[in-house]
């Protein structure tokens, strides 16, 4: 029996490798790195690589690469070798997409995936990795707030009527 770590609760599921879920199993969309994604079909739990690419906005090449480097472990295959992704696989990809948005390195994400596969005894290490990532995100948010304040000041300046005989400032 394996454990699926949903981030808040632990539940049991089939005897495949452990997975971590980034969300629920309902129909939804996900945007990845500026690409549009499609909705997840209701009631479906087997997807081809092309369908996963359409749902996630990731390319088939990226999905194969994720599998090759250990970021997307144990994708089931048909008797002819065609990949068959499941809803838990899509949940995992959703989490990976969120980790990418945090700025976590690929090596960091692979390490996180390795820790998930190692099981519950790595909860502390996973938590530490996520806490470090959260600190980085909070720092970036502060930087973006400062940047936004500068932009707002500049927009306010340029919204004023032009004044003759003034020198241009940056």
mmCIF file of C-alpha atoms in Angstrom:
data_model
loop_
_atom_site.group_PDB
_atom_site.id
_atom_site.type_symbol
_atom_site.label_atom_id
_atom_site.label_comp_id
_atom_site.label_asym_id
_atom_site.label_seq_id
_atom_site.Cartn_x
_atom_site.Cartn_y
_atom_site.Cartn_z
ATOM 1 C CA UNK A 1 0.000 0.000 0.000
ATOM 2 C CA UNK A 2 1.343 3.453 -0.844
ATOM 3 C CA UNK A 3 0.727 6.864 0.599
ATOM 4 C CA UNK A 4 -0.398 9.915 -1.326
ATOM 5 C CA UNK A 5 0.595 13.141 0.381
ATOM 6 C CA UNK A 6 -1.954 15.805 -0.503
ATOM 7 C CA UNK A 7 -0.200 18.447 1.533
ATOM 8 C CA UNK A 8 -2.679 18.250 4.382
ATOM 9 C CA UNK A 9 -3.940 14.695 4.743
ATOM 10 C CA UNK A 10 -2.467 11.295 4.108
ATOM 11 C CA UNK A 11 -4.588 8.744 2.323
ATOM 12 C CA UNK A 12 -4.039 5.279 0.945
ATOM 13 C CA UNK A 13 -4.476 4.299 -2.671
ATOM 14 C CA UNK A 14 -3.395 1.524 -5.012
ATOM 15 C CA UNK A 15 -0.017 -0.200 -4.911
ATOM 16 C CA UNK A 16 1.785 2.117 -7.317
ATOM 17 C CA UNK A 17 4.648 4.405 -6.317
ATOM 18 C CA UNK A 18 3.838 7.244 -3.915
ATOM 19 C CA UNK A 19 2.624 10.477 -5.457
ATOM 20 C CA UNK A 20 2.009 13.879 -4.068
ATOM 21 C CA UNK A 21 -1.070 15.808 -5.051
ATOM 22 C CA UNK A 22 -1.220 19.503 -5.731
ATOM 23 C CA UNK A 23 -4.982 19.691 -5.732
ATOM 24 C CA UNK A 24 -8.275 17.894 -6.145
ATOM 25 C CA UNK A 25 -9.330 15.475 -8.853
ATOM 26 C CA UNK A 26 -12.054 17.681 -10.287
ATOM 27 C CA UNK A 27 -12.169 19.242 -13.734
ATOM 28 C CA UNK A 28 -10.045 22.381 -13.874
ATOM 29 C CA UNK A 29 -7.555 24.283 -15.903
ATOM 30 C CA UNK A 30 -3.928 25.037 -15.248
ATOM 31 C CA UNK A 31 -1.766 27.652 -16.857
ATOM 32 C CA UNK A 32 1.896 26.930 -17.153
ATOM 33 C CA UNK A 33 4.610 29.435 -18.035
ATOM 34 C CA UNK A 34 2.338 31.624 -20.145
ATOM 35 C CA UNK A 35 0.697 28.789 -22.042
ATOM 36 C CA UNK A 36 -3.030 28.190 -22.140
ATOM 37 C CA UNK A 37 -4.181 24.871 -20.755
ATOM 38 C CA UNK A 38 -7.348 22.949 -21.380
ATOM 39 C CA UNK A 39 -9.855 21.550 -18.904
ATOM 40 C CA UNK A 40 -9.534 18.064 -17.491
ATOM 41 C CA UNK A 41 -12.383 15.901 -18.829
ATOM 42 C CA UNK A 42 -14.898 14.829 -16.160
ATOM 43 C CA UNK A 43 -14.917 11.142 -15.351
ATOM 44 C CA UNK A 44 -11.733 10.352 -17.255
ATOM 45 C CA UNK A 45 -8.679 8.824 -15.568
ATOM 46 C CA UNK A 46 -6.442 7.707 -18.436
ATOM 47 C CA UNK A 47 -4.730 10.208 -20.709
ATOM 48 C CA UNK A 48 -2.302 10.020 -23.603
ATOM 49 C CA UNK A 49 0.752 12.238 -23.644
ATOM 50 C CA UNK A 50 -0.987 14.489 -26.183
ATOM 51 C CA UNK A 51 -4.021 14.868 -23.936
ATOM 52 C CA UNK A 52 -1.798 15.685 -20.953
ATOM 53 C CA UNK A 53 0.047 18.242 -23.048
ATOM 54 C CA UNK A 54 -3.280 19.883 -23.962
ATOM 55 C CA UNK A 55 -4.513 19.837 -20.353
ATOM 56 C CA UNK A 56 -1.312 21.106 -18.704
ATOM 57 C CA UNK A 57 0.141 23.359 -21.383
ATOM 58 C CA UNK A 58 3.410 21.397 -21.188
ATOM 59 C CA UNK A 59 4.901 19.956 -24.354
ATOM 60 C CA UNK A 60 5.159 16.206 -24.908
ATOM 61 C CA UNK A 61 8.931 16.721 -25.005
ATOM 62 C CA UNK A 62 8.844 18.325 -21.540
ATOM 63 C CA UNK A 63 6.679 15.505 -20.165
ATOM 64 C CA UNK A 64 9.125 12.895 -21.475
ATOM 65 C CA UNK A 65 12.032 14.895 -20.042
ATOM 66 C CA UNK A 66 10.308 15.113 -16.627
ATOM 67 C CA UNK A 67 9.979 11.331 -16.668
ATOM 68 C CA UNK A 68 13.593 10.815 -17.786
ATOM 69 C CA UNK A 69 15.059 12.997 -14.992
ATOM 70 C CA UNK A 70 12.867 11.452 -12.292
ATOM 71 C CA UNK A 71 10.501 14.379 -11.836
ATOM 72 C CA UNK A 72 7.565 12.404 -13.241
ATOM 73 C CA UNK A 73 8.148 8.873 -11.995
ATOM 74 C CA UNK A 74 6.316 5.687 -12.889
ATOM 75 C CA UNK A 75 3.967 6.625 -15.704
ATOM 76 C CA UNK A 76 1.921 3.572 -16.623
ATOM 77 C CA UNK A 77 2.210 2.227 -20.164
ATOM 78 C CA UNK A 78 -0.040 0.206 -22.404
ATOM 79 C CA UNK A 79 1.046 -3.169 -23.764
ATOM 80 C CA UNK A 80 2.417 -1.279 -26.792
ATOM 81 C CA UNK A 81 4.488 1.055 -24.607
ATOM 82 C CA UNK A 82 2.301 4.150 -24.947
ATOM 83 C CA UNK A 83 2.263 6.313 -21.816
ATOM 84 C CA UNK A 84 -1.020 6.476 -19.919
ATOM 85 C CA UNK A 85 -1.224 9.265 -17.385
ATOM 86 C CA UNK A 86 -3.781 9.265 -14.562
ATOM 87 C CA UNK A 87 -5.501 11.984 -12.550
ATOM 88 C CA UNK A 88 -2.916 11.631 -9.734
ATOM 89 C CA UNK A 89 -0.239 12.156 -12.414
ATOM 90 C CA UNK A 90 -2.014 15.359 -13.476
ATOM 91 C CA UNK A 91 -2.244 16.436 -9.819
ATOM 92 C CA UNK A 92 1.520 15.872 -9.501
ATOM 93 C CA UNK A 93 2.163 17.917 -12.656
ATOM 94 C CA UNK A 94 0.012 20.696 -11.214
ATOM 95 C CA UNK A 95 2.194 20.739 -8.095
ATOM 96 C CA UNK A 96 5.363 20.698 -10.216
ATOM 97 C CA UNK A 97 3.989 23.690 -12.118
ATOM 98 C CA UNK A 98 3.433 25.543 -8.859
ATOM 99 C CA UNK A 99 6.961 24.701 -7.715
ATOM 100 C CA UNK A 100 8.290 26.017 -11.042
ATOM 101 C CA UNK A 101 6.430 29.275 -10.449
ATOM 102 C CA UNK A 102 8.159 29.630 -7.086
ATOM 103 C CA UNK A 103 11.489 29.641 -8.876
ATOM 104 C CA UNK A 104 12.539 26.297 -7.421
ATOM 105 C CA UNK A 105 15.328 24.779 -9.490
ATOM 106 C CA UNK A 106 14.769 21.603 -11.484
ATOM 107 C CA UNK A 107 17.303 19.909 -9.208
ATOM 108 C CA UNK A 108 15.257 21.023 -6.194
ATOM 109 C CA UNK A 109 12.064 19.672 -7.718
ATOM 110 C CA UNK A 110 13.755 16.362 -8.547
ATOM 111 C CA UNK A 111 15.038 16.170 -4.965
ATOM 112 C CA UNK A 112 11.524 16.819 -3.699
ATOM 113 C CA UNK A 113 10.188 14.023 -5.965
ATOM 114 C CA UNK A 114 12.857 11.666 -4.625
ATOM 115 C CA UNK A 115 11.840 12.494 -1.064
ATOM 116 C CA UNK A 116 8.187 11.803 -1.889
ATOM 117 C CA UNK A 117 9.119 8.396 -3.312
ATOM 118 C CA UNK A 118 11.130 7.598 -0.168
ATOM 119 C CA UNK A 119 7.977 7.820 1.932
ATOM 120 C CA UNK A 120 6.655 9.310 5.136
ATOM 121 C CA UNK A 121 10.011 9.286 6.917
ATOM 122 C CA UNK A 122 11.033 12.234 4.703
ATOM 123 C CA UNK A 123 8.189 14.561 5.769
ATOM 124 C CA UNK A 124 10.615 16.712 7.766
ATOM 125 C CA UNK A 125 13.008 17.086 4.840
ATOM 126 C CA UNK A 126 10.147 17.934 2.481
ATOM 127 C CA UNK A 127 8.820 20.485 4.920
ATOM 128 C CA UNK A 128 12.261 22.108 5.227
ATOM 129 C CA UNK A 129 12.606 22.272 1.445
ATOM 130 C CA UNK A 130 9.167 23.846 1.094
ATOM 131 C CA UNK A 131 9.809 26.300 3.943
ATOM 132 C CA UNK A 132 13.010 27.472 2.239
ATOM 133 C CA UNK A 133 11.079 27.875 -1.003
ATOM 134 C CA UNK A 134 8.364 29.821 0.807
ATOM 135 C CA UNK A 135 10.999 32.196 2.229
ATOM 136 C CA UNK A 136 12.336 32.767 -1.293
ATOM 137 C CA UNK A 137 8.820 33.450 -2.592
ATOM 138 C CA UNK A 138 8.117 35.920 0.224
ATOM 139 C CA UNK A 139 11.372 37.752 -0.564
ATOM 140 C CA UNK A 140 10.392 37.942 -4.226
ATOM 141 C CA UNK A 141 6.925 39.214 -3.300
ATOM 142 C CA UNK A 142 8.515 42.003 -1.229
ATOM 143 C CA UNK A 143 10.776 42.889 -4.161
ATOM 144 C CA UNK A 144 7.780 42.948 -6.494
ATOM 145 C CA UNK A 145 5.821 45.193 -4.101
ATOM 146 C CA UNK A 146 8.750 47.644 -4.105
ATOM 147 C CA UNK A 147 8.926 47.469 -7.885
ATOM 148 C CA UNK A 148 5.178 48.040 -8.157
ATOM 149 C CA UNK A 149 5.447 51.123 -5.946
ATOM 150 C CA UNK A 150 8.114 52.573 -8.268
ATOM 151 C CA UNK A 151 5.967 51.858 -11.314
ATOM 152 C CA UNK A 152 2.926 53.460 -9.681
ATOM 153 C CA UNK A 153 4.939 56.602 -8.861
ATOM 154 C CA UNK A 154 6.186 56.814 -12.450
ATOM 155 C CA UNK A 155 2.692 56.295 -13.852
ATOM 156 C CA UNK A 156 1.411 59.072 -11.567
ATOM 157 C CA UNK A 157 4.155 61.408 -12.853
ATOM 158 C CA UNK A 158 3.307 60.657 -16.466
ATOM 159 C CA UNK A 159 -0.397 61.105 -15.760
ATOM 160 C CA UNK A 160 0.210 64.769 -14.804
ATOM 161 C CA UNK A 161 -0.158 67.414 -17.520
ATOM 162 C CA UNK A 162 3.170 68.167 -19.187
ATOM 163 C CA UNK A 163 4.984 71.120 -17.629
ATOM 164 C CA UNK A 164 6.986 73.357 -19.972
ATOM 165 C CA UNK A 165 10.605 74.195 -19.229
ATOM 166 C CA UNK A 166 11.297 71.217 -17.005
ATOM 167 C CA UNK A 167 14.166 68.893 -17.524
ATOM 168 C CA UNK A 168 13.413 65.266 -18.082
ATOM 169 C CA UNK A 169 14.156 62.931 -15.219
ATOM 170 C CA UNK A 170 14.279 59.193 -15.297
#
